[in-house]
Coordinates of C-alpha atoms and ligand atoms in Angstrom, one line a residue:
M1 CA 106.0 175.6 104.0
S2 CA 107.4 178.1 101.5
T3 CA 109.1 180.9 103.2
I4 CA 109.1 183.7 100.7
L5 CA 110.2 186.8 102.6
G6 CA 107.7 189.6 102.6
R7 CA 105.2 187.6 100.6
P8 CA 102.5 185.5 102.1
A9 CA 102.6 181.8 101.1
R10 CA 99.3 180.1 100.7
L11 CA 99.1 176.9 102.6
G12 CA 95.9 175.1 101.8
T13 CA 93.4 177.2 103.6
G14 CA 95.8 178.9 106.0
T15 CA 97.9 181.9 105.2
V16 CA 101.4 182.1 106.6
S17 CA 104.0 184.7 106.0
A18 CA 107.6 184.7 106.7
R19 CA 109.5 187.8 107.9
R20 CA 112.8 188.8 109.3
S21 CA 112.9 189.2 113.0
P22 CA 114.1 192.7 113.8
Q23 CA 116.0 191.3 116.8
T24 CA 117.8 188.4 115.1
N25 CA 117.3 188.8 111.3
A26 CA 116.2 185.2 111.3
T27 CA 113.3 183.8 109.4
V28 CA 110.3 183.9 111.7
A29 CA 106.9 182.4 110.6
T30 CA 103.8 184.3 111.4
V31 CA 100.2 183.2 111.0
V32 CA 98.3 186.0 109.3
D33 CA 95.0 184.3 109.3
A34 CA 94.6 181.5 111.7
P35 CA 91.0 181.0 112.9
T36 CA 90.6 178.4 115.6
A37 CA 88.0 176.7 113.5
V38 CA 87.2 176.7 109.8
P39 CA 84.1 178.9 109.5
A40 CA 81.0 177.3 108.0
G41 CA 80.7 178.0 104.3
A42 CA 84.3 178.9 103.9
P43 CA 85.7 177.9 100.5
V44 CA 87.6 174.9 101.8
A45 CA 88.4 172.0 99.6
E46 CA 87.3 168.8 101.2
A47 CA 90.6 167.1 100.4
E48 CA 92.5 169.7 102.4
Q49 CA 90.7 169.0 105.6
F50 CA 92.1 166.4 108.1
V51 CA 89.3 164.0 109.1
W52 CA 90.3 163.0 112.7
A53 CA 88.1 159.9 113.0
Q54 CA 89.5 158.5 109.8
N55 CA 92.9 157.8 111.1
W56 CA 94.8 155.1 113.1
F57 CA 95.6 156.1 116.7
P58 CA 98.3 154.5 118.8
V59 CA 96.4 153.7 122.0
A60 CA 98.7 151.3 123.8
V61 CA 102.1 149.5 123.9
V62 CA 101.2 145.8 123.2
E63 CA 104.0 144.6 125.6
C64 CA 102.5 146.6 128.4
L65 CA 98.9 145.3 128.0
D66 CA 97.8 142.5 130.3
P67 CA 95.9 140.0 128.1
S68 CA 94.1 138.4 131.0
R69 CA 91.7 141.3 131.5
P70 CA 89.9 144.1 129.6
H71 CA 91.3 147.6 129.6
P72 CA 89.4 150.9 129.4
F73 CA 90.7 153.5 127.1
T74 CA 89.2 156.8 126.0
L75 CA 89.9 158.0 122.4
M76 CA 88.9 161.5 121.6
G77 CA 86.2 161.4 124.3
K78 CA 84.9 158.0 123.2
D79 CA 85.1 155.3 125.8
L80 CA 86.5 152.0 124.5
V81 CA 87.4 148.6 125.9
L82 CA 90.6 146.9 124.7
W83 CA 90.8 143.2 125.1
R84 CA 92.6 140.2 123.6
D85 CA 90.5 137.4 122.0
G86 CA 91.1 133.7 121.9
A87 CA 93.2 134.0 118.8
G88 CA 95.6 136.5 120.5
V89 CA 94.2 139.5 118.6
W90 CA 93.6 142.7 120.4
R91 CA 90.1 144.1 119.9
A92 CA 88.5 147.5 120.6
F93 CA 84.8 147.8 121.4
E94 CA 82.7 150.7 122.6
D95 CA 82.8 150.4 126.4
A96 CA 79.1 149.8 126.8
C97 CA 77.3 146.5 126.8
P98 CA 74.4 146.5 124.4
H99 CA 72.1 145.0 127.1
R100 CA 71.9 147.8 129.6
L101 CA 75.1 149.7 128.8
A102 CA 77.3 148.5 131.7
P103 CA 81.0 149.1 130.8
L104 CA 82.5 146.1 129.3
S105 CA 85.9 147.1 130.6
E106 CA 84.6 146.0 134.0
G107 CA 84.0 142.5 132.6
R108 CA 86.2 139.5 132.0
V109 CA 88.1 137.8 129.3
E110 CA 86.9 134.2 129.4
K111 CA 88.7 131.0 128.6
D112 CA 86.6 130.5 125.5
G113 CA 88.0 133.7 124.0
T114 CA 84.9 135.9 124.6
L115 CA 84.5 139.1 126.4
L116 CA 81.9 138.7 129.2
C117 CA 79.9 141.5 130.6
A118 CA 80.1 141.4 134.4
Y119 CA 76.5 142.5 134.9
H120 CA 74.5 139.7 133.4
A121 CA 77.2 137.5 131.7
W122 CA 76.3 138.3 128.1
R123 CA 79.3 137.2 126.0
F124 CA 80.8 138.7 122.9
D125 CA 83.0 137.2 120.3
S126 CA 85.9 138.9 118.6
S127 CA 83.6 140.4 115.9
G128 CA 81.3 142.0 118.5
K129 CA 78.6 139.4 118.0
C130 CA 76.7 138.4 121.1
A131 CA 77.6 134.7 121.8
S132 CA 75.6 134.0 124.9
I133 CA 72.6 135.4 126.9
P134 CA 72.1 133.2 130.0
Q135 CA 68.7 134.7 130.9
V136 CA 66.7 133.7 127.9
E137 CA 64.4 130.7 128.1
S138 CA 66.0 128.4 125.4
K139 CA 68.8 128.1 122.9
E140 CA 66.4 129.1 120.1
A141 CA 65.5 132.3 122.0
E142 CA 69.1 132.9 122.6
G143 CA 69.9 132.4 118.9
R144 CA 67.1 134.9 117.9
A145 CA 68.3 137.5 120.4
C146 CA 71.9 137.1 119.4
G147 CA 70.9 137.4 115.8
S148 CA 69.6 140.9 116.4
P149 CA 72.1 143.7 115.5
R150 CA 71.0 145.4 118.7
S151 CA 72.8 142.6 120.7
C152 CA 76.1 143.4 119.1
A153 CA 79.0 145.3 120.7
R154 CA 80.1 148.3 118.6
V155 CA 83.4 147.4 117.1
Y156 CA 86.4 149.7 116.4
L157 CA 89.0 148.2 114.0
T158 CA 92.4 147.5 115.4
Q159 CA 95.9 146.4 114.2
E160 CA 99.3 145.9 115.7
A161 CA 102.3 147.6 114.1
Q162 CA 105.8 148.3 115.4
G163 CA 104.8 147.1 118.8
L164 CA 101.8 149.4 119.3
L165 CA 98.1 148.7 119.3
W166 CA 96.3 151.0 116.8
V167 CA 92.6 151.8 116.8
W168 CA 90.7 153.3 113.9
G169 CA 89.0 156.4 115.0
E170 CA 85.4 155.5 114.1
S171 CA 83.2 152.5 113.8
G172 CA 80.5 151.9 111.2
P173 CA 79.9 150.4 107.8
T174 CA 82.7 152.4 106.0
A175 CA 85.4 151.8 108.6
A176 CA 86.8 148.7 107.0
A177 CA 87.3 150.2 103.6
D178 CA 88.5 153.5 104.9
S179 CA 91.0 152.0 107.4
A180 CA 92.3 149.6 104.7
A181 CA 93.2 152.5 102.5
K182 CA 95.3 154.3 105.1
G183 CA 98.2 153.0 107.2
P184 CA 99.2 154.2 110.7
A185 CA 102.0 156.8 111.0
L186 CA 105.0 154.4 111.5
V187 CA 108.7 155.0 111.5
P188 CA 109.8 153.9 108.0
E189 CA 113.5 153.3 109.0
L190 CA 112.3 150.3 111.0
E191 CA 110.8 148.8 107.8
E192 CA 113.5 149.9 105.4
L193 CA 116.9 149.3 107.2
P194 CA 118.4 145.9 107.9
A195 CA 117.8 144.8 111.4
S196 CA 121.5 144.8 112.1
R197 CA 121.5 148.6 111.8
V198 CA 118.6 149.3 114.1
Q199 CA 118.3 149.1 117.8
A200 CA 114.9 150.1 119.0
L201 CA 114.7 150.8 122.8
P202 CA 111.6 149.7 124.8
W203 CA 108.4 151.6 124.3
F204 CA 107.1 153.7 127.1
F205 CA 103.6 155.1 127.7
R206 CA 102.2 157.7 130.1
D207 CA 98.9 159.4 130.6
L208 CA 99.7 163.1 130.9
P209 CA 97.7 165.9 132.5
Y210 CA 97.6 168.2 129.4
S211 CA 96.0 167.9 126.0
Y212 CA 97.3 166.3 122.8
D213 CA 98.0 169.7 121.2
Y214 CA 100.2 170.9 124.0
F215 CA 102.2 167.7 123.8
V216 CA 102.8 168.2 120.1
E217 CA 103.5 171.9 120.6
N218 CA 106.0 171.0 123.3
V219 CA 108.0 168.3 121.5
T220 CA 108.2 170.4 118.3
D221 CA 109.8 173.2 120.3
P222 CA 113.6 172.7 120.2
A223 CA 114.4 175.6 122.4
H224 CA 112.7 174.4 125.5
V225 CA 115.0 171.3 125.9
N226 CA 117.9 173.3 127.3
V227 CA 115.7 175.2 129.7
S228 CA 113.0 172.8 130.9
H229 CA 115.3 169.8 130.9
H230 CA 118.1 171.6 132.8
N231 CA 120.5 169.1 134.3
V232 CA 118.9 166.2 132.5
A233 CA 119.2 167.0 128.8
G234 CA 120.5 170.5 128.8
N235 CA 121.6 173.7 130.5
R236 CA 119.3 176.6 131.0
Y237 CA 122.2 178.9 131.4
A238 CA 123.9 177.8 128.1
P239 CA 125.4 181.0 126.6
D240 CA 124.0 180.4 123.1
Q241 CA 120.5 179.1 122.7
Y242 CA 119.7 180.4 119.3
F243 CA 118.2 178.0 116.8
T244 CA 117.1 178.3 113.2
V245 CA 114.0 176.3 112.3
D246 CA 113.4 176.2 108.6
P247 CA 110.8 174.2 106.6
L248 CA 111.6 171.1 104.7
R249 CA 108.0 170.2 103.8
E250 CA 104.9 172.4 103.4
V251 CA 102.2 172.2 106.0
T252 CA 99.4 170.0 104.6
A253 CA 96.3 168.4 106.1
A254 CA 97.5 164.9 105.6
G255 CA 101.2 165.3 105.7
G256 CA 101.7 167.7 108.6
F257 CA 105.1 169.4 108.3
K258 CA 108.8 168.8 108.6
Y259 CA 111.4 171.3 109.7
Q260 CA 115.2 171.4 109.9
V261 CA 116.5 172.5 113.2
K262 CA 120.0 174.1 113.5
S263 CA 121.6 175.2 116.7
R264 CA 124.1 178.0 116.4
A265 CA 126.1 176.5 119.2
P266 CA 128.1 173.9 117.3
V267 CA 127.1 170.3 118.1
S268 CA 130.0 168.0 117.1
N269 CA 129.4 165.1 114.8
V270 CA 125.8 166.1 113.9
S271 CA 125.1 166.6 110.2
T272 CA 121.4 167.4 110.3
S273 CA 118.6 167.5 112.8
S274 CA 114.9 167.5 111.7
T275 CA 111.5 167.4 113.3
E276 CA 108.5 166.0 111.5
F277 CA 104.9 166.0 112.4
L278 CA 102.8 163.2 110.9
P279 CA 99.2 163.7 111.7
P280 CA 97.5 162.8 113.9
S281 CA 99.9 161.5 116.4
L282 CA 103.6 161.2 115.5
V283 CA 106.4 163.7 116.1
K284 CA 109.6 162.2 114.8
I285 CA 112.8 163.9 115.8
K286 CA 115.8 162.6 113.9
V287 CA 119.4 163.6 114.6
E288 CA 121.8 162.4 111.9
Y289 CA 125.5 162.1 112.5
K290 CA 128.3 162.6 110.1
D291 CA 129.3 158.9 110.2
G292 CA 125.9 157.7 109.1
A293 CA 124.5 156.9 112.5
A294 CA 121.3 158.5 113.7
L295 CA 119.1 158.9 116.7
I296 CA 115.3 158.9 116.2
L297 CA 112.8 159.9 118.9
S298 CA 109.4 158.6 117.9
L299 CA 107.0 160.5 120.1
Y300 CA 103.3 159.8 119.8
S301 CA 100.4 161.5 121.4
C302 CA 97.0 160.0 121.5
P303 CA 94.1 162.4 122.2
T304 CA 92.1 161.0 125.1
V305 CA 89.9 163.6 126.8
P306 CA 90.3 167.4 127.0
G307 CA 93.2 168.3 129.3
H308 CA 94.8 164.9 129.0
N309 CA 96.7 162.8 126.4
R310 CA 98.4 159.5 126.3
H311 CA 102.0 159.7 125.3
V312 CA 103.7 156.6 123.7
G313 CA 107.3 156.9 122.7
R314 CA 110.7 155.4 122.3
Q315 CA 114.2 156.0 121.1
I316 CA 115.6 154.3 118.0
L317 CA 119.3 154.1 117.5
I318 CA 120.5 153.7 113.9
K319 CA 124.0 152.3 113.6
T320 CA 126.5 153.2 110.9
P321 CA 126.8 150.8 108.0
E322 CA 129.8 149.4 109.9
G323 CA 127.6 148.8 113.0
K324 CA 128.8 151.7 115.1
L325 CA 126.3 153.3 117.5
P326 CA 125.6 157.0 117.4
P327 CA 128.4 158.9 119.2
G328 CA 127.8 159.4 122.9
L329 CA 124.7 157.2 122.9
A330 CA 126.2 153.8 123.7
F331 CA 124.9 154.3 127.2
F332 CA 121.3 154.1 125.9
A333 CA 122.1 150.9 124.1
M334 CA 123.1 149.1 127.3
P335 CA 120.7 146.5 128.5
M336 CA 118.3 147.9 131.0
P337 CA 115.1 146.3 132.4
T338 CA 112.1 147.8 130.8
W339 CA 110.5 148.5 134.2
L340 CA 113.6 150.6 135.2
A341 CA 113.4 152.6 131.9
H342 CA 109.7 153.2 132.6
A343 CA 110.3 154.1 136.3
T344 CA 113.0 156.7 135.5
A345 CA 111.1 158.3 132.5
S346 CA 109.4 160.7 134.9
V347 CA 112.7 162.3 135.7
F348 CA 112.5 163.8 132.2
L349 CA 108.7 164.1 131.8
H350 CA 108.0 165.8 135.0
Q351 CA 110.2 168.7 134.0
D352 CA 107.4 169.8 131.6
Q353 CA 104.5 168.5 133.5
V354 CA 103.3 171.3 135.7
F355 CA 103.7 174.3 133.5
L356 CA 102.2 172.6 130.4
H357 CA 99.2 171.6 132.5
Q358 CA 98.7 175.2 133.6
Q359 CA 99.7 176.8 130.3
E360 CA 96.9 175.0 128.5
R361 CA 94.4 176.4 131.0
I362 CA 95.8 179.9 131.0
V363 CA 95.7 179.9 127.1
A364 CA 92.1 178.7 127.2
G365 CA 91.2 181.7 129.4
R366 CA 92.5 184.3 127.0
N367 CA 90.3 185.9 124.4
A368 CA 91.8 186.0 121.0
T369 CA 91.0 184.4 117.6
S370 CA 93.9 182.0 117.6
H371 CA 96.8 180.6 119.7
T372 CA 99.3 182.6 117.7
A373 CA 97.4 185.8 118.5
K374 CA 97.7 184.9 122.1
Y375 CA 101.4 184.1 122.0
F376 CA 104.3 186.6 121.3
M377 CA 107.0 184.6 119.4
P378 CA 109.8 186.8 118.1
A379 CA 112.4 184.0 117.7
P380 CA 112.6 181.3 115.0
S381 CA 112.7 178.6 117.5
D382 CA 108.9 179.0 117.7
N383 CA 108.4 178.4 114.0
M384 CA 107.0 174.9 114.5
T385 CA 104.5 176.2 117.1
V386 CA 103.2 178.4 114.3
A387 CA 103.2 175.5 111.9
F388 CA 101.4 173.2 114.2
R389 CA 98.8 175.8 115.3
T390 CA 98.3 176.6 111.6
W391 CA 97.8 172.9 110.8
L392 CA 95.3 172.6 113.7
G393 CA 93.5 175.8 112.9
Q394 CA 93.4 175.7 109.2
H395 CA 93.5 172.1 108.3
A396 CA 92.1 170.2 111.2
G397 CA 89.0 171.9 112.3
G398 CA 90.6 173.9 115.1
G399 CA 91.3 171.0 117.4
V400 CA 90.4 167.5 118.4
P401 CA 86.7 166.8 117.9
Y402 CA 86.2 165.2 121.4
A403 CA 82.9 163.5 121.9
G404 CA 81.3 165.6 124.6
G405 CA 83.1 168.8 123.7
R406 CA 86.3 170.5 124.6
T407 CA 85.5 171.7 128.1
L408 CA 88.6 171.8 130.3
A409 CA 88.8 171.2 134.0
P410 CA 90.4 174.0 136.0
I411 CA 94.1 174.1 137.0
D412 CA 94.9 171.2 139.3
R413 CA 97.6 172.3 141.8
S414 CA 97.7 169.0 143.6
K415 CA 101.2 167.4 143.6
E416 CA 99.5 164.1 144.4
S417 CA 97.7 164.0 141.0
L418 CA 100.2 166.0 138.8
F419 CA 103.2 163.9 139.8
D420 CA 101.3 160.6 140.2
T421 CA 103.0 157.8 138.3
Y422 CA 101.2 154.9 139.8
H423 CA 97.8 155.4 138.2
T424 CA 99.1 157.1 135.1
H425 CA 101.5 154.3 134.3
T426 CA 102.5 151.6 136.8
A427 CA 99.1 150.2 137.5
Q428 CA 98.3 150.0 133.8
C429 CA 101.6 148.5 132.7
A430 CA 101.9 144.7 132.5
V431 CA 105.7 145.1 132.8
C432 CA 105.8 147.5 135.7
K433 CA 103.0 146.2 137.9
P434 CA 104.6 142.7 138.5
A435 CA 108.0 144.3 138.7
L436 CA 106.7 146.6 141.5
G437 CA 105.5 143.5 143.3
R438 CA 108.9 141.9 143.0
L439 CA 110.6 145.1 144.3
Q440 CA 108.2 145.2 147.3
A441 CA 109.0 141.6 148.1
A442 CA 112.7 142.2 147.7
R443 CA 112.4 145.2 150.1
S444 CA 110.6 143.1 152.7
A445 CA 113.3 140.4 152.4
A446 CA 116.1 143.0 152.7
L447 CA 114.5 144.5 155.7
V448 CA 114.2 141.1 157.5
V449 CA 117.8 140.2 156.6
G450 CA 119.1 143.7 157.7
V451 CA 117.3 143.6 161.1
A452 CA 118.4 140.0 161.7
A453 CA 122.0 140.6 160.7
L454 CA 122.3 143.8 162.8
A455 CA 120.7 141.9 165.8
A456 CA 123.1 139.0 165.3
A457 CA 126.1 141.4 165.2
L458 CA 125.0 143.0 168.5
L459 CA 124.4 139.6 170.0
V460 CA 127.7 138.1 169.0
T461 CA 129.6 141.2 170.1
G462 CA 127.8 141.2 173.5
V463 CA 128.4 137.5 174.1
A464 CA 132.1 137.8 173.2
A465 CA 132.5 140.9 175.5
A466 CA 130.8 139.1 178.4
A467 CA 133.0 136.0 177.9
K468 CA 136.1 138.3 177.9
A469 CA 135.0 140.1 181.0
A470 CA 134.3 136.7 182.7
A471 CA 137.8 135.4 181.7
A472 CA 139.5 138.6 183.0
A473 CA 137.6 138.4 186.3
A474 CA 138.6 134.7 186.6
A475 CA 142.2 135.8 186.1
G476 CA 141.9 138.1 189.1
A477 CA 141.4 141.5 187.5
A478 CA 139.2 144.0 189.3
A479 CA 135.7 144.0 188.0
S480 CA 136.0 147.5 186.5
D481 CA 139.2 146.6 184.7
A482 CA 137.6 143.4 183.4
A483 CA 134.7 145.3 182.0
L484 CA 137.0 147.9 180.4
A485 CA 139.1 145.1 178.8
A486 CA 136.0 143.5 177.4
L487 CA 134.7 146.8 175.9
A488 CA 138.1 147.6 174.4
S489 CA 138.5 144.3 172.7
L490 CA 137.6 144.0 169.0
P491 CA 134.3 142.3 168.1
P492 CA 134.7 138.9 166.6
L493 CA 134.9 138.6 162.8
S494 CA 131.5 137.0 162.6
A495 CA 130.0 140.1 164.2
G496 CA 131.7 142.3 161.7
I497 CA 130.4 140.2 158.8
A498 CA 126.9 140.3 160.3
A499 CA 127.1 144.1 160.6
A500 CA 128.3 144.4 157.0
V501 CA 125.4 142.3 155.8
G502 CA 123.0 144.4 157.9
L503 CA 124.4 147.7 156.4
A504 CA 124.2 146.3 152.9
A505 CA 120.6 145.2 153.5
A506 CA 119.8 148.7 154.8
A507 CA 121.4 150.3 151.7
A508 CA 119.3 147.9 149.5
V509 CA 116.2 148.9 151.4
R510 CA 117.0 152.6 150.7
V511 CA 117.6 151.9 146.9
L512 CA 114.4 149.8 146.7
D513 CA 112.4 152.5 148.5
G514 CA 113.6 155.0 145.8
L515 CA 112.6 152.7 143.0
I516 CA 109.2 151.9 144.6
G517 CA 108.7 155.6 145.2
L518 CA 109.4 156.4 141.5
M519 CA 106.7 153.9 140.5
H520 CA 104.1 155.8 142.6
K521 CA 105.0 159.5 142.5
Y522 CA 107.9 161.6 141.5
E523 CA 107.9 165.3 142.5
F524 CA 109.9 167.9 140.7
S525 CA 110.4 171.6 141.0
H526 CA 112.4 173.9 138.8
A527 CA 113.1 176.2 141.8
D528 CA 115.0 173.3 143.4
N529 CA 116.8 172.2 140.2
H530 CA 119.9 174.4 140.5
Ligands
LIG601 S1 74.5 145.1 131.1 FE1 75.8 143.7 130.1 S2 74.9 141.8 130.4 FE2 73.5 143.2 131.2
LIG602 FE1 105.9 150.1 132.7

């Protein structure tokens, strides 16, 4: 975006001006003309509009998909089923059987590599063609019925790239040619740099209770990190929270935007920090260090239904040419089980969770022509909020074109649903679900060992004390003295060992309870985060 002070810069169909903030004298972007939708008949060049359906969307992390079963997924309000065929290729069909529209995601992946509808056992091959109809009278009749286009599942094209499953946003006769002409928004460093310089940490995914646009708005806002992520990734009381956020690339329909972010508080070793939005789904944050190392956050949001989005993300560490990790980030490079990285992700994510969920609904309830008219943004740290809302309003039809419209459910104040991690991740994750089973089994074993060890410690101690009392009595001591002597004596070593084992098992149960709890629910409150 060109930022010519005092003069509006024309950005495609949107008009953005830059001005000096009276408070800070920084460059602050302002949308002068940001309708929430492009009005019918407006003089808009076709090429300048972002066509949502003609894009690749990152719907899932391949490692986290269980290939033995079909999975439902909703992309921009369209219900899909994701399943892996006999050749090991993930497919996406409309989640409706052509027979009587039962959801195919409730079906089965069969050994012959077909998807079977659970209602009447029609089978579909990887191309969506009906391969079997058990209820027709003969093979000939089955051939005729399966030859009808009406028997075919509706296919959405897929591809795997950089560990993600991507789905093309529309089906139909032009989808093959359209999708072949456009690649998914990948992280180019992973293709361009030698493998020895790149360490990509495991992917994570999570279904979040706020819409795609609030996810993008949030992760393109550098100022919230100190505050929202207090004690995890920042300090809300940091004395200097001033950022400059200046454009490196103009806002365009296809190219999104890119900004340079500079903190006035010095960050040692950092040379540049940039945030790039690549439509429709990628926000790439790159911190480059003076020694040539870098940290990349690749943060994707996939629009599912109004009020929700699927986040898929990971960190990528770029080493120096000499193989050194980015300073201070060696901790992240340490080996960690993927399930543990997934389980602990909510500690960060839930710091945004509740207010973003509510903010979206509060904004929806305000009457104004645009988001930027509803917001008051005097500081340059909000410049990318302006840029993103400009892109959305001026270049992308005002928002995601969800099938079924953009109606939002009201604010949900239930901690059970807002902080739920089981249904929004664990139960859907082929890494975490079996890991949860192992943790639960380990907890049961630790509980048994702990109870048995503590019981053994008590038993051994009691038996030894009784023996000592009997020996003292036999030696002629008064009964009360014998009892006192027995009680005062040290328990045998074996009892001490058993007690130690019992206490270690109790500690293990406590730790396992914490991990199992994280995989079901993680509550967070800013009021309690001092
Ligand atoms: S509805 Fe799918 S086979 Fe009948
Ligand atoms: Fe997981």
